[in-house]
Short mmCIF file of C-alpha atoms in Angstrom, two decimals:
data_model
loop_
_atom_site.label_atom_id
_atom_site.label_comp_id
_atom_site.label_asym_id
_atom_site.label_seq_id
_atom_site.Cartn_x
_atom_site.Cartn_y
_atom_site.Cartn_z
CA UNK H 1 90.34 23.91 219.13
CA UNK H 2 94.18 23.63 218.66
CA UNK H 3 95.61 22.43 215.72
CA UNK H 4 98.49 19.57 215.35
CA UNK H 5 102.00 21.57 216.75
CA UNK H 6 105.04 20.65 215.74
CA UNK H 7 108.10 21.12 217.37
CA UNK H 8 110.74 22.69 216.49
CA UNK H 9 110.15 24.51 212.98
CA UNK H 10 113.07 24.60 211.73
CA UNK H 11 116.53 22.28 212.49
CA UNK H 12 119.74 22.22 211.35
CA UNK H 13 121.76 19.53 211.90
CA UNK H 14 125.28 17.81 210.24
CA UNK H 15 125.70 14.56 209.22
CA UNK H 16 126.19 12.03 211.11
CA UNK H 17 124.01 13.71 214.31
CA UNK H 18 120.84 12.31 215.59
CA UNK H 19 117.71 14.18 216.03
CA UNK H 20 114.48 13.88 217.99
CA UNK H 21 110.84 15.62 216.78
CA UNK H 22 108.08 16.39 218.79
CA UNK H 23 104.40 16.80 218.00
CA UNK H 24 101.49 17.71 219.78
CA UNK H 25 98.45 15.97 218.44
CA UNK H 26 94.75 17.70 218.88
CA UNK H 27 92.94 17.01 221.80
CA UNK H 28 91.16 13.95 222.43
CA UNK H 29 93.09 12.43 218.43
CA UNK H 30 94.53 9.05 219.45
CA UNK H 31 96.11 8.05 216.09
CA UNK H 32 99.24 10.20 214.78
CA UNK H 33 101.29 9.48 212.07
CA UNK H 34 104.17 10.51 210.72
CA UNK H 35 105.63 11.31 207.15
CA UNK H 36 108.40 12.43 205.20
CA UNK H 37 107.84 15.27 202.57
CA UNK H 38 110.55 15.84 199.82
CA UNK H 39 110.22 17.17 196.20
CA UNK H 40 111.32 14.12 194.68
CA UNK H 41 109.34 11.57 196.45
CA UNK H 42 106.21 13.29 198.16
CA UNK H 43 104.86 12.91 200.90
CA UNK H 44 106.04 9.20 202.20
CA UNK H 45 104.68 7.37 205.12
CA UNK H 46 107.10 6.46 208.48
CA UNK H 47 105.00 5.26 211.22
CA UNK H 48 101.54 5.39 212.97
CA UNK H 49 100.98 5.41 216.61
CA UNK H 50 97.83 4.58 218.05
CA UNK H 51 97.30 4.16 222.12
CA UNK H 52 101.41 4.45 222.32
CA UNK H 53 101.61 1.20 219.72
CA UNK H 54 102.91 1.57 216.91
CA UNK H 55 100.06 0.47 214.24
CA UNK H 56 101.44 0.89 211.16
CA UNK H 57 105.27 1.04 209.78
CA UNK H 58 106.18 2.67 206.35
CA UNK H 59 109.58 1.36 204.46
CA UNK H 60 112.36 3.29 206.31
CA UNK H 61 115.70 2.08 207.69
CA UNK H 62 115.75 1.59 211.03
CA UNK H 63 117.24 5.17 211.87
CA UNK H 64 113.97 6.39 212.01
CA UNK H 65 111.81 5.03 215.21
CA UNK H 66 109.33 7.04 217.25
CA UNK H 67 107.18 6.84 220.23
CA UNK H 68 103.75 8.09 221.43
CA UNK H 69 103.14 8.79 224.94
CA UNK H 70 99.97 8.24 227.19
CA UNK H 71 98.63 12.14 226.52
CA UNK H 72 98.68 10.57 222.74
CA UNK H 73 102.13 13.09 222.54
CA UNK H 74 104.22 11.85 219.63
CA UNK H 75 108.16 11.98 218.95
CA UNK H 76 110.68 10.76 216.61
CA UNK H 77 113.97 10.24 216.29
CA UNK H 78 116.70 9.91 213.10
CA UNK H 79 119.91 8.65 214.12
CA UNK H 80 122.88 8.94 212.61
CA UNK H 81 121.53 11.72 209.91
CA UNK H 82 122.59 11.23 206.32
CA UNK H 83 122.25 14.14 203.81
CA UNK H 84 119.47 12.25 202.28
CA UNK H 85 117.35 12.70 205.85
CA UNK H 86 117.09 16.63 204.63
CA UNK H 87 113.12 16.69 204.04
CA UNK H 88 110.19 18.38 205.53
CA UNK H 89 108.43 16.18 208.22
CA UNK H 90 104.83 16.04 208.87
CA UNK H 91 102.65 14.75 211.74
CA UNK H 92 98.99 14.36 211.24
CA UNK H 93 96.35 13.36 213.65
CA UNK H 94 93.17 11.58 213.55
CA UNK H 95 90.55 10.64 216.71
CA UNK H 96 90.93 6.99 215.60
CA UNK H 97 92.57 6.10 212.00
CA UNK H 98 93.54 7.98 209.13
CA UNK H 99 91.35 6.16 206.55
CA UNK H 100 87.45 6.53 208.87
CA UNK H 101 88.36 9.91 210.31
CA UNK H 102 89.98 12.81 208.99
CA UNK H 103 93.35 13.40 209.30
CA UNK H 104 94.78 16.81 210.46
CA UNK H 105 98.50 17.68 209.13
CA UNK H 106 100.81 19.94 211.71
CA UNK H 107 102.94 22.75 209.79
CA UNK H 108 105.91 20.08 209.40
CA UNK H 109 109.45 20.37 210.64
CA UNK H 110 111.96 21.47 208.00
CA UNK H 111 115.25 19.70 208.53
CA UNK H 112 118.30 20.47 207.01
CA UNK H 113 121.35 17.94 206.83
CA UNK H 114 124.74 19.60 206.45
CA UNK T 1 106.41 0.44 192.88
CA UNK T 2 104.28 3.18 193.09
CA UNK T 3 100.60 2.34 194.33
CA UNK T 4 99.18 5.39 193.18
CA UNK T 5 99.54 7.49 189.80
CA UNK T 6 99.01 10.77 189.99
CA UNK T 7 98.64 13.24 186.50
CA UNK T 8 99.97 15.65 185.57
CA UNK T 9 102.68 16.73 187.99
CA UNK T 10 101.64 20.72 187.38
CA UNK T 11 98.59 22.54 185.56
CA UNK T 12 98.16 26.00 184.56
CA UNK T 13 94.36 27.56 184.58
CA UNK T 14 92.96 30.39 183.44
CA UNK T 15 90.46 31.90 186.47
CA UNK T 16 86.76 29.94 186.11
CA UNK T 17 88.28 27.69 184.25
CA UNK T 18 87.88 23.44 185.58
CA UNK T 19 90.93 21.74 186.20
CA UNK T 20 90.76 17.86 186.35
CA UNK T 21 93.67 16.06 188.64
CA UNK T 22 93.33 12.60 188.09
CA UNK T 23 94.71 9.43 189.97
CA UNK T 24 95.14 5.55 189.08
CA UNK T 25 95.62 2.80 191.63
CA UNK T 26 95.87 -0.74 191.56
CA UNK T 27 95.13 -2.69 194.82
CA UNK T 28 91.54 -3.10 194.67
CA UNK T 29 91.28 -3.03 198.73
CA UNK T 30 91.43 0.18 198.79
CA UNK T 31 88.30 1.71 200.38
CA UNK T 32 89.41 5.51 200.94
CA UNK T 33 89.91 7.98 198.31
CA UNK T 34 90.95 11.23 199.78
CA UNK T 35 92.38 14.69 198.41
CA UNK T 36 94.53 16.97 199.98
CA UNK T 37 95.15 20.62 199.22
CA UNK T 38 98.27 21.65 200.53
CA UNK T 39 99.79 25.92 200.45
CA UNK T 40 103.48 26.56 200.90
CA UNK T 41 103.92 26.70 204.16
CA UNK T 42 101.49 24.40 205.67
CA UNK T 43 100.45 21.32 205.99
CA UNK T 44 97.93 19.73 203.71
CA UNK T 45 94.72 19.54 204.75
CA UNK T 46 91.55 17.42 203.89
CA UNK T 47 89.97 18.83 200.76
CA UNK T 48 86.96 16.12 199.98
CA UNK T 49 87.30 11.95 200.48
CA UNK T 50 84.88 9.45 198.97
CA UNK T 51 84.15 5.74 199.71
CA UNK T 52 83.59 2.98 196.48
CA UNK T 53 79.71 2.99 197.10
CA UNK T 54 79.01 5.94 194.95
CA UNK T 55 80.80 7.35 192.34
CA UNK T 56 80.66 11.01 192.56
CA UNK T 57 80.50 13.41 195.34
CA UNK T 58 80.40 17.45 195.40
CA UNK T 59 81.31 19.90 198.24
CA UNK T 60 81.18 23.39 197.05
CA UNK T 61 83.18 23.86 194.05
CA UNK T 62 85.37 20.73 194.38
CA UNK T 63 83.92 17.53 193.11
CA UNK T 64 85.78 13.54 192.88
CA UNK T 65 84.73 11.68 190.35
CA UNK T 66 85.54 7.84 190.68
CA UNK T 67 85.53 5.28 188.59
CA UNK T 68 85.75 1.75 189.86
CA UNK T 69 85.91 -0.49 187.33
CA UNK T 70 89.02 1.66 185.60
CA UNK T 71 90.53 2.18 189.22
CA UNK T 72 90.75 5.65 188.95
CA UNK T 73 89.55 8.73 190.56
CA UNK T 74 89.51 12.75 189.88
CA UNK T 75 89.36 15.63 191.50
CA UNK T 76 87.19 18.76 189.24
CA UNK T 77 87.79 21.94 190.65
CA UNK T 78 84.33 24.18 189.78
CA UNK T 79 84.70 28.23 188.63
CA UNK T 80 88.59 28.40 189.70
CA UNK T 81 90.35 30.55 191.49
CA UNK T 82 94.04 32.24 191.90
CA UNK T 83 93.36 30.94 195.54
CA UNK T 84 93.07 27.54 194.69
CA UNK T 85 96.77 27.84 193.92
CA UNK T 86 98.30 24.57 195.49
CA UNK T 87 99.55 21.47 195.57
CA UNK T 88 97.19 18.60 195.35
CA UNK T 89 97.53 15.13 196.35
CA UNK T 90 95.43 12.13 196.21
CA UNK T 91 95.05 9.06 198.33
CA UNK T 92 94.30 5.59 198.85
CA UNK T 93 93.93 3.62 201.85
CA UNK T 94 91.93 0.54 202.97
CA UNK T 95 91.24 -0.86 206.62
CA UNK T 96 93.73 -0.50 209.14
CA UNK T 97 96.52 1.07 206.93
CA UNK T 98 97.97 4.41 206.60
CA UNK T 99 97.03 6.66 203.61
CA UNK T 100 99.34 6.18 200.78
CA UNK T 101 100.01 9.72 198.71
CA UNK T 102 100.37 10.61 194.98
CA UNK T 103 103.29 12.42 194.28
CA UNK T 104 101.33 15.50 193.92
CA UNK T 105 99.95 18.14 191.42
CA UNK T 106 100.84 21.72 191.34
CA UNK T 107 98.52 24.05 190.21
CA UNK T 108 98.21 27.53 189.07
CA UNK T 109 95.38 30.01 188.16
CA UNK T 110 96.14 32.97 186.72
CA UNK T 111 93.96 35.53 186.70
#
């Protein structure tokens, strides 16, 4: 079985850019969720998408949105990047919620803010 | 305000030696007590999880210990080894939310 993909790797962007992140949840996982991963704060939650609805909503500006599509396909998007938004970003998936089934973590996408 | 504690930020083992990572909450709706093992690299990835009914639960050499009363729960890692080299974060969730993470413990067995 396929893990969680995450696409692309690696991104370099400068300041002031937008960016969009795509990941691939496993087949048949309905929930995915999304976090931020930096040394200083950990691993911090954005959003949860379950059935393309977003479920649950971490304490991020409003730059950062996403959207899941009917194959259960998730993306997000920063606008306007701020040097701040450099941070390793993680999708996970889970076949209905994160806290009764267990959640599988992609590789991450490391993005870099110039 | 940070809903979970997590202690200490790094540890340093010898090999067979039992390190204890330990975590403190405080919303007593939480229901899910996970930990996460995580290698540079990768992603983290479900180590062990335990629910409030019981307060212990072993797979292999990785045992939680949780105490519910105190609101805290650890993670004992059995007969350790330089592969058990990682980060390690707890977490709490209850019904319907998302997990919430520790900050994270680094830790390192020499051998």
């Amino acid at each position: 079985k396929a893990g969680v993909t995450q696409t692309p790797r690696y991104l370099i962007k400068t300041r002031g850019q937008q960016v969009t992140l795509s990941c691939s949840p496993i087949s048949g996982h309905r929930s995915v969720s999304w976090y931020q991963q930096t040394p200083g704060q950990g691993l911090q939650f954005l959003f949860e998408y379950f059935s393309e609805t977003q479920r649950n909503k971490g304490n991020f500006p409003g730059r950062f949105s996403g959207r899941q599509f009917s194959n259960s396909r998730s993306e997000m998007n920063v606008s306007t990047l701020e040097l701040g938004d450099s941070a390793l970003y993680l999708c996970a998936s889970s076949f209905l919620a994160p806290d009764t089934d267990t959640q599988y973590f992609g590789p991450g996408t490391r993005l870099t803010v110039l | 305000q940070q809903q979970v504690k997590q202690s200490p930020q790094s540890l340093i083992v010898q090999k067979g030696g039992i390190p204890i990572i330990n975590c403190a909450y405080e919303n007593t709706a939480f229901d899910y007590f996970p930990w996460y093992q995580q290698f540079p690299g990768k992603g983290p990835a479900l180590l062990i999880a335990i629910r409030p009914d019981v307060s212990e639960k072993k797979e292999g050499r990785f045992t939680i210990s949780f105490n519910k009363s105190a609101k805290q729960f650890s993670l004992h890692i059995m007969d350790s080894q330089p592969g058990d080299s990682a980060t390690y974060f707890c977490a709490v969730a209850s019904a319907g939310t998302a997990l919430i993470f520790g900050k994270g413990t680094t830790l390192s067995v020499s051998s």
